[in-house]
Coordinates of C-alpha atoms and ligand atoms in Angstrom, one line a residue:
Chain A
X25 CA 10.1 -2.8 8.6
X26 CA 11.1 -6.5 9.9
X27 CA 14.4 -7.5 11.0
X28 CA 15.6 -4.6 9.8
X29 CA 13.0 -2.9 12.5
X30 CA 14.8 -4.9 15.1
X31 CA 18.1 -4.1 14.9
X32 CA 17.2 -0.6 14.0
X33 CA 15.1 -0.7 17.5
X34 CA 18.7 -2.2 19.4
X35 CA 21.2 0.2 18.5
X36 CA 18.1 3.1 18.9
X37 CA 17.6 1.9 22.2
X38 CA 21.1 1.1 23.3
X39 CA 20.9 5.9 22.8
X40 CA 19.1 5.9 26.0
X41 CA 20.6 7.9 29.2
X42 CA 16.9 7.2 30.7
X43 CA 16.3 10.8 31.4
X44 CA 12.8 10.2 31.3
X45 CA 11.2 12.2 29.5
X46 CA 9.7 10.3 27.5
X47 CA 7.3 8.8 30.6
X48 CA 7.1 12.7 32.0
X49 CA 5.8 13.0 28.3
X50 CA 3.0 10.2 28.4
X51 CA -0.6 10.6 28.5
X52 CA -1.2 6.8 29.1
X53 CA 0.9 6.7 32.2
X54 CA -1.5 8.9 33.8
X55 CA -4.0 6.5 33.8
X56 CA -2.2 2.9 33.5
X57 CA 0.8 1.2 34.0
X58 CA 2.2 2.5 30.5
X59 CA 5.9 3.7 31.0
X60 CA 7.9 4.5 27.9
X61 CA 11.1 4.8 29.7
X62 CA 10.9 0.9 31.1
X63 CA 10.0 -0.4 27.7
X64 CA 13.4 1.4 26.5
X65 CA 15.2 -0.2 29.1
X66 CA 13.7 -3.3 29.1
X67 CA 14.4 -3.5 25.4
X68 CA 17.7 -2.4 25.7
X69 CA 18.4 -5.6 28.4
X70 CA 16.8 -8.0 26.1
X71 CA 13.7 -8.7 28.3
X72 CA 11.1 -8.8 25.2
X73 CA 9.6 -11.7 27.1
X74 CA 8.7 -9.7 30.0
X75 CA 7.4 -7.0 27.6
X76 CA 5.4 -9.0 25.8
X77 CA 3.6 -10.3 29.1
X78 CA 3.4 -6.8 30.7
X79 CA 1.1 -5.8 27.6
X80 CA 2.5 -2.3 27.0
X81 CA 2.9 -2.5 23.5
X82 CA -1.5 -1.7 23.7
X83 CA -1.4 0.5 26.5
X84 CA 0.2 3.3 23.6
X85 CA -2.2 5.7 22.4
X86 CA -0.3 6.5 19.6
X87 CA 0.2 10.2 20.4
X88 CA 3.8 10.3 19.0
X89 CA 5.0 13.0 22.5
X90 CA 7.7 10.1 23.1
X91 CA 8.9 10.1 20.0
X92 CA 9.0 14.5 19.3
X93 CA 10.3 14.4 22.7
X94 CA 13.2 12.2 23.3
X95 CA 16.4 14.2 23.5
X96 CA 18.2 11.3 22.1
X97 CA 16.3 10.3 19.3
X98 CA 15.6 7.1 20.4
X99 CA 11.5 7.5 19.7
X100 CA 10.0 5.3 22.4
X101 CA 7.1 4.8 20.2
X102 CA 8.8 3.5 17.4
X103 CA 10.1 0.5 19.4
X104 CA 6.6 0.1 21.2
X105 CA 5.4 -0.5 17.2
X106 CA 7.8 -3.0 16.3
X107 CA 7.0 -4.6 19.5
X108 CA 3.4 -5.1 18.2
X109 CA 4.8 -5.8 14.6
X110 CA 7.0 -8.6 16.5
X111 CA 4.2 -10.0 18.5
X112 CA 2.5 -10.1 15.1
X113 CA 5.1 -11.9 13.4
X114 CA 5.2 -14.3 16.3
X115 CA 2.0 -15.5 16.0
X116 CA 0.9 -14.2 19.5
X117 CA -2.6 -13.3 20.0
X118 CA -3.3 -9.9 19.1
X119 CA -6.4 -7.7 20.1
X120 CA -9.5 -8.2 18.7
X121 CA -9.5 -5.2 17.4
X122 CA -7.1 -6.0 14.7
X123 CA -9.7 -8.9 13.8
X124 CA -12.2 -6.8 13.2
X125 CA -10.8 -4.4 11.2
X126 CA -8.6 -6.6 8.9
X127 CA -12.0 -8.7 8.0
X128 CA -13.7 -5.0 7.4
X129 CA -11.1 -3.8 5.4
X130 CA -10.9 -7.2 3.4
X131 CA -14.9 -7.0 2.9
X132 CA -15.5 -3.5 2.2
X133 CA -12.2 -1.6 1.3
X134 CA -13.0 0.1 4.9
X135 CA -12.8 -0.6 8.5
X136 CA -16.2 -0.3 8.6
X137 CA -19.3 0.3 6.3
X138 CA -21.6 3.8 6.7
X139 CA -23.2 3.2 10.2
X140 CA -27.2 5.3 10.4
X141 CA -26.5 7.7 13.8
X142 CA -28.5 9.5 15.9
X143 CA -28.8 13.8 15.3
X144 CA -29.1 15.6 18.6
X145 CA -33.1 15.9 18.7
X146 CA -32.9 12.0 18.2
X147 CA -33.6 11.3 14.5
X148 CA -31.8 8.6 12.7
X149 CA -30.0 9.6 9.6
X150 CA -27.6 8.2 7.4
X151 CA -25.2 9.0 3.9
X152 CA -28.5 9.1 2.1
X153 CA -31.1 10.9 3.9
X154 CA -28.2 13.9 4.5
X155 CA -27.6 13.4 0.9
X156 CA -24.5 12.1 0.5
X157 CA -22.6 10.6 -2.1
X158 CA -22.2 6.7 -1.9
X159 CA -18.8 5.8 -1.0
X160 CA -16.7 3.8 -3.6
X161 CA -14.3 1.2 -2.7
X162 CA -11.7 -0.4 -4.6
X163 CA -12.7 -1.1 -7.9
X164 CA -11.7 -5.1 -8.2
X165 CA -12.3 -5.1 -4.6
X166 CA -11.5 -8.7 -4.6
X167 CA -8.1 -8.2 -6.0
X168 CA -7.6 -5.4 -3.2
X169 CA -9.4 -7.7 -0.6
X170 CA -6.5 -11.3 -1.6
X171 CA -3.7 -9.0 -1.8
X172 CA -4.5 -7.5 1.8
X173 CA -5.0 -10.8 3.1
X174 CA -2.0 -12.1 1.9
X175 CA 0.3 -9.3 3.3
X176 CA -1.7 -9.6 6.9
X177 CA -1.8 -13.3 6.6
X178 CA 2.1 -13.1 8.8
X179 CA 0.6 -11.1 11.4
X180 CA -3.3 -12.4 12.0
X181 CA -2.1 -16.5 12.6
Chain B
X10 CA -8.1 25.1 -7.0
X11 CA -8.8 21.5 -7.4
X12 CA -8.3 18.9 -5.2
X13 CA -9.4 15.4 -4.3
X14 CA -11.2 14.7 -2.2
X15 CA -10.1 11.8 0.4
X16 CA -12.5 11.4 3.2
X17 CA -11.6 8.3 5.2
X18 CA -13.2 5.7 7.1
X19 CA -14.0 7.7 9.9
X20 CA -15.2 10.6 8.1
X21 CA -17.2 8.7 5.4
X22 CA -18.4 5.7 7.8
X23 CA -19.8 7.9 10.7
X24 CA -18.4 11.8 11.2
X25 CA -21.0 13.1 8.6
X26 CA -20.6 16.7 9.9
X27 CA -17.4 17.0 8.9
X28 CA -18.0 15.9 5.6
X29 CA -21.3 18.3 5.2
X30 CA -19.2 21.5 6.3
X31 CA -16.2 20.4 4.0
X32 CA -18.2 20.2 1.2
X33 CA -20.8 23.2 2.2
X34 CA -17.3 25.8 3.3
X35 CA -14.9 24.9 0.7
X36 CA -16.2 25.4 -2.8
X37 CA -17.8 28.4 -1.8
X38 CA -13.9 29.0 -0.6
X39 CA -13.1 28.5 -4.6
X40 CA -12.2 25.3 -3.8
X41 CA -13.4 22.0 -6.3
X42 CA -13.7 18.9 -4.8
X43 CA -13.5 16.2 -7.1
X44 CA -14.6 13.1 -5.4
X45 CA -12.5 9.8 -6.1
X46 CA -13.5 7.4 -8.0
X47 CA -12.6 4.9 -5.6
X48 CA -10.7 4.6 -2.8
X49 CA -10.0 2.6 0.7
X50 CA -8.8 2.5 3.7
X51 CA -5.3 4.6 4.5
X52 CA -3.8 1.8 5.8
X53 CA -2.7 3.2 8.9
X54 CA -5.3 1.0 11.5
X55 CA -2.8 -2.0 10.3
X56 CA 0.3 -0.5 10.1
X57 CA 2.2 -1.4 13.7
X58 CA 0.3 -4.9 12.6
X59 CA 1.6 -4.8 9.0
X60 CA 3.8 -2.7 7.4
X61 CA 3.7 -4.3 3.9
X62 CA -0.2 -3.9 4.1
X63 CA -0.1 -0.5 5.5
X64 CA 2.1 0.7 2.1
X65 CA 0.4 -0.9 -0.2
X66 CA -3.0 0.9 1.1
X67 CA -1.6 4.0 1.3
X68 CA 0.7 3.4 -2.1
X69 CA -2.7 2.8 -3.6
X70 CA -4.1 6.0 -3.1
X71 CA -1.4 7.7 -3.5
X72 CA -1.2 6.1 -7.1
X73 CA -5.3 6.7 -8.2
X74 CA -4.5 10.7 -7.1
X75 CA -1.2 10.3 -9.5
X76 CA -3.5 8.8 -12.0
X77 CA -6.1 11.9 -11.8
X78 CA -2.9 14.1 -11.2
X79 CA -4.4 15.8 -8.3
X80 CA -3.5 16.7 -4.9
X81 CA -5.0 14.5 -2.1
X82 CA -7.1 16.6 0.3
X83 CA -7.7 14.3 3.3
X84 CA -9.7 15.1 6.4
X85 CA -8.5 12.9 9.0
X86 CA -5.0 14.0 11.2
X87 CA -4.9 9.7 10.6
X88 CA -4.7 9.8 7.0
X89 CA -2.7 12.8 6.2
X90 CA 0.6 11.3 8.7
X91 CA -0.4 7.5 7.0
X92 CA 0.2 9.2 3.2
X93 CA 2.8 11.5 4.3
X94 CA 4.9 8.3 6.2
X95 CA 4.5 6.5 2.8
X96 CA 6.4 9.3 0.9
X97 CA 9.4 9.4 3.3
X98 CA 9.4 5.9 3.2
X99 CA 9.4 5.7 0.1
X100 CA 12.8 8.1 0.2
X101 CA 14.5 6.2 3.0
X102 CA 14.0 2.4 1.4
X103 CA 15.1 2.3 -2.1
X104 CA 13.1 -1.0 -3.0
X105 CA 9.9 -0.3 -1.8
X106 CA 8.7 1.6 -4.6
X107 CA 9.3 -1.3 -6.9
X108 CA 7.7 -3.8 -4.5
X109 CA 4.6 -1.4 -4.2
X110 CA 4.6 -1.6 -8.1
X111 CA 4.6 -5.3 -8.4
X112 CA 1.3 -5.3 -6.1
X113 CA -0.1 -2.4 -7.9
X114 CA 0.4 -2.9 -11.8
X115 CA -2.3 -5.5 -11.8
X116 CA -4.6 -3.0 -10.9
X117 CA -3.5 -0.6 -13.8
X118 CA -2.2 1.3 -11.5
X119 CA 1.5 2.9 -11.0
X120 CA 3.2 4.5 -8.2
X121 CA 5.8 7.7 -8.3
X122 CA 5.2 8.6 -4.8
X123 CA 4.7 12.5 -5.9
X124 CA 1.9 13.6 -5.2
X125 CA 1.3 16.3 -3.0
X126 CA -1.2 15.2 0.1
X127 CA -3.0 18.1 1.8
X128 CA -4.6 18.4 5.7
X129 CA -7.7 21.0 5.5
X130 CA -5.8 23.0 7.8
X131 CA -3.0 23.7 5.4
X132 CA -5.4 24.5 2.6
X133 CA -7.1 26.6 4.8
X134 CA -4.2 28.3 6.0
X135 CA -1.4 28.0 3.4
X136 CA -3.5 27.6 0.2
X137 CA -6.0 30.4 1.2
X138 CA -4.8 32.6 4.0
X139 CA -6.9 34.3 6.8
X140 CA -7.1 37.1 5.0
X141 CA -8.5 35.9 1.6
X142 CA -10.4 33.7 4.2
X143 CA -11.3 37.1 6.1
X144 CA -13.1 38.3 3.1
X145 CA -15.9 35.4 2.8
X146 CA -17.2 36.0 6.1
X147 CA -20.6 37.2 6.6
X148 CA -20.2 37.6 10.5
X149 CA -17.5 38.8 13.0
X150 CA -17.6 36.0 15.8
X151 CA -16.7 38.5 18.0
X152 CA -16.6 38.0 22.0
X153 CA -15.8 34.3 22.0
X154 CA -13.3 32.3 23.5
X155 CA -12.3 29.5 21.7
X156 CA -10.0 26.3 22.2
X157 CA -7.7 24.5 19.1
X158 CA -7.2 21.1 19.4
X159 CA -4.9 19.9 16.9
X160 CA -4.6 16.6 17.6
X161 CA -1.2 14.3 17.8
X162 CA -0.6 13.5 14.3
X163 CA -1.1 17.0 12.8
X164 CA 1.9 17.9 14.8
X165 CA 4.0 14.9 15.1
X166 CA 6.2 13.6 14.6
X167 CA 8.0 16.6 13.4
X168 CA 11.5 14.7 11.5
X169 CA 8.4 13.7 9.2
X170 CA 7.2 17.8 8.1
X171 CA 3.7 18.1 10.2
X172 CA 1.9 20.7 9.4
X173 CA 2.8 23.1 12.4
X174 CA 4.7 23.2 15.2
X175 CA 4.7 20.2 17.3
X176 CA 4.9 22.7 20.6
X177 CA 4.1 25.3 19.6
X178 CA 1.5 25.2 16.5
X179 CA -0.5 28.4 16.1
X180 CA -2.2 28.1 12.6
X181 CA -5.8 27.2 13.8
X182 CA -5.0 29.6 16.6
X183 CA -4.9 32.2 13.5
X184 CA -7.7 30.6 11.5
X185 CA -9.6 30.9 15.0
X186 CA -8.6 35.1 14.9
X187 CA -9.7 35.3 11.5
X188 CA -13.4 34.7 12.1
X189 CA -13.0 37.9 14.9
X190 CA -13.0 35.6 18.0
X191 CA -10.7 34.7 20.6
X192 CA -8.0 32.1 20.6
X193 CA -7.1 30.7 23.9
X194 CA -4.0 28.6 25.2
X195 CA -4.8 26.1 27.5
X196 CA -2.8 23.7 29.5
X197 CA -3.6 20.5 28.0
X198 CA -3.4 22.1 24.4
X199 CA -1.3 19.7 22.8
X200 CA -2.3 17.0 25.5
X201 CA -4.4 13.5 22.9
X202 CA -7.8 12.8 22.6
X203 CA -7.3 9.1 23.9
X204 CA -8.5 7.5 20.5
X205 CA -5.4 5.3 19.8
X206 CA -5.9 4.2 23.2
X207 CA -9.6 3.7 22.8
X208 CA -9.6 0.0 20.9
X209 CA -7.3 -1.2 23.9
X210 CA -7.6 0.0 27.3
X211 CA -11.2 2.4 26.4
X212 CA -11.7 3.0 30.0
X213 CA -8.6 4.8 30.5
X214 CA -9.0 6.4 27.2
X215 CA -12.6 8.0 27.9
X216 CA -10.7 9.8 31.1
X217 CA -8.0 11.2 28.5
X218 CA -11.0 12.6 26.8
X219 CA -12.3 14.0 30.2
X220 CA -8.9 15.1 31.5
X221 CA -9.0 17.3 28.4
X222 CA -11.6 18.9 28.2
X223 CA -11.9 19.9 32.3
X224 CA -8.4 21.8 31.3
X225 CA -10.2 23.6 28.3
X226 CA -13.1 24.8 30.7
X227 CA -10.7 25.9 33.4
X228 CA -9.8 28.1 30.9
X229 CA -13.4 29.2 30.5
X230 CA -13.7 28.5 26.9
X231 CA -17.0 29.0 24.8
X232 CA -15.6 25.9 22.9
X233 CA -13.0 23.3 21.6
X234 CA -12.1 23.5 17.6
X235 CA -11.1 20.3 16.2
X236 CA -10.1 19.3 12.3
X237 CA -9.9 15.6 12.7
X238 CA -12.6 13.2 12.6
X239 CA -10.8 10.4 15.7
X240 CA -10.8 13.7 17.8
X241 CA -14.1 14.5 17.3
X242 CA -15.8 11.5 17.9
X243 CA -13.8 11.0 21.2
X244 CA -13.8 14.7 22.9
X245 CA -17.3 15.3 20.9
X246 CA -19.0 11.9 21.4
X247 CA -17.4 11.1 24.8
X248 CA -18.8 13.6 26.9
X249 CA -21.8 11.5 28.5
X250 CA -18.7 8.8 29.6
X251 CA -16.5 11.0 29.8
X252 CA -18.3 12.7 32.7
X253 CA -18.5 9.8 34.4
X254 CA -15.7 8.5 35.0
X255 CA -14.3 11.6 35.8
X256 CA -16.9 12.4 38.4
X257 CA -17.1 16.0 37.4
X258 CA -19.6 17.3 34.1
X259 CA -16.9 17.7 31.4
X260 CA -19.8 19.2 28.9
X261 CA -18.4 21.8 26.3
X262 CA -19.0 22.5 22.9
X263 CA -17.0 20.8 20.2
X264 CA -16.7 22.0 16.6
X265 CA -15.0 21.4 13.7
X266 CA -13.4 24.5 12.0
X267 CA -15.4 23.7 8.7
X268 CA -18.3 24.5 10.8
X269 CA -17.6 27.2 12.8
X270 CA -16.0 29.2 9.3
X271 CA -19.5 28.5 7.8
X272 CA -21.1 29.7 10.7
X273 CA -18.9 33.0 10.3
X274 CA -19.8 32.6 6.2
X275 CA -23.5 33.2 7.8
X276 CA -24.5 29.6 6.8
X277 CA -27.1 27.8 8.6
X278 CA -26.4 24.9 11.3
X279 CA -28.0 22.2 8.8
X280 CA -26.2 22.9 6.2
X281 CA -22.9 22.5 8.3
X282 CA -24.2 19.3 10.2
X283 CA -24.3 21.0 13.4
X284 CA -27.0 19.3 14.6
X285 CA -24.7 15.8 14.7
X286 CA -22.7 16.9 17.6
X287 CA -23.1 15.5 20.4
X288 CA -22.0 18.0 22.7
X289 CA -23.9 21.1 24.1
X290 CA -23.2 23.0 20.8
X291 CA -26.5 25.0 21.2
X292 CA -24.7 26.5 24.6
X293 CA -22.3 27.9 21.5
X294 CA -25.0 28.8 18.9
X295 CA -27.2 31.0 21.3
X296 CA -23.8 33.3 22.4
X297 CA -23.9 33.9 18.5
X298 CA -27.2 34.3 18.4
X299 CA -27.8 31.4 16.1
X300 CA -30.6 29.0 16.5
X301 CA -30.3 25.5 15.8
Ligands
LIG416 S1 13.6 10.5 26.1 FE1 14.3 9.1 24.9 S2 16.6 9.3 26.2 FE2 15.1 9.7 27.9 S3 14.3 8.0 28.7 FE3 12.8 8.7 26.8 S4 14.0 7.0 25.6 FE4 15.7 7.0 27.1
LIG417 S1 3.7 7.7 21.5 FE1 2.4 6.3 23.6 S2 4.1 5.8 25.0 FE2 4.9 7.7 23.6 S3 4.1 9.2 24.8 FE3 2.6 8.8 23.1 S4 1.1 7.3 24.5 FE4 3.2 7.4 25.9

C-alpha cells in the first residue's frame, strides 16, 4: 500500500518478458485501446505521466484475467490498480463514479440506497412491497462516515 | 448450519430477486440465515483509490461476524473477493491488524481476522453438496441445456484461494447437473460480464455483455445461470442496449442459480422473484411447463 505499492509494482514490472499473454486475455482490449502488456512496458520505462494521460487505468474491467495468466507473476492488474491509487494520491481528477460512491458510503454506509424497480409486468416494487426487511447500516453512522471520509480524503482532493 | 447473511450493496439496493430466492431456498435446505445486526459496504468499490478505506470497511464486517461468532455468507463475488483479500492482507502485512483495531476499537469492535467467509457457491457445493441437494428436489429439470457463468471474482486471482478452478471451473456445472439439467460448455464461459468497466466506459461494457450472451446463444443453451448480483445486473439487465450495440438480438433467459434450484424444489416463480428478471425468462419457464 502507498509507497510500498509503487516499489513492488516497479520490481514486478521488471520481470515482464513482453509475451503478450495479458493483452491476449484482456476483454477490454477487444473494445478499447487497453493493452496491459503496454501498460507494464511503459511503467517499467518510467513513463508514468504518459500512462496517466492515456487513461488506460480506467479502461480495465477488473476481470483479473491478466493477473491470473501472466507466466511471470508480473500482475498487470495490480499495476493498473496501483496507477489508480497513484492518481488518487496525487490529487488528479478521478472519474465521477468515485465521488458519487464516496458520498453515498458516507451518507448511508452503502454505495446506494435501496431503489424501487419494475417487474416484467411493469409494476413498481421495492423492498417493503416485496416483504424484505429494512437493511441496517452502521450503528453509529456518524463515526463510520467520519473515518471513511478521513481515509478517503487524500484520494478525493 | 447457521450463517450470518451479508447482502452487500447491490443485492440489498436493487438485485432483490437474489435475496428473495436465497431467503426462500436456503432455509429449506437446513441453513439458518441470521441477518446482520448492522453492516456496511465491503469496501471493494474504493479499494483501488484508497486501500485503507477498503481495509477498514471490510475489516469492520469481519469484526461484526467475529462478535456474532458466525461464518459470513456472501452472495456477491465482489464482496467475497474483498473479504478474502483482507484476510490475506492481514497475514501479509503484520501491522495492518493493529491499524484496523485502532479504528474499530472506539466502536466496540475487535478484529482477529479469523472469520470464515463463504460464498453461496461454496455453501451449496462444499457444505451441502450436490447429493444432499438432490434429496430436496420436487422435479428434475430434464432436457434443459444451461450455461454456467461463474463471474471473474469468484475464480480469480487463484493465488488468494478462490472457490473453484480459475481456468476450468466445474462446481456450478455440477450443481446444475444435480437438478437433472445438462450443463453446457461454451467458448465465452470465463469471459467477464463487463460490470467493472461500466462506470468508466459504459458503451464498451454493454458490448461485452452482448458478445458474452452471443457466445452462450451459439452453444444453443436455454439459459445462462449466474451467482453474482453484478453479473446479473449486466447480463440480465442490459440485453436491450447490448442488442442495439452489437447489432444482433442477444436475448437469452438469465437466472440466479438459487432461482433455478427453487424451481426444481417446487417453489413458485413469485417466491423466487422471477418476475424481477429483465431477460426473457418466460421462455425458460415455458420449457419447464411452469406459469409465471
Ligand atoms: S503476461 Fe506477464 S510477462 Fe507476458 S507481457 Fe503480460 S505482464 Fe509481461
Ligand atoms: S484485469 Fe483489466 S487489464 Fe487485466 S485482463 Fe482484465 S480488463 Fe484487461
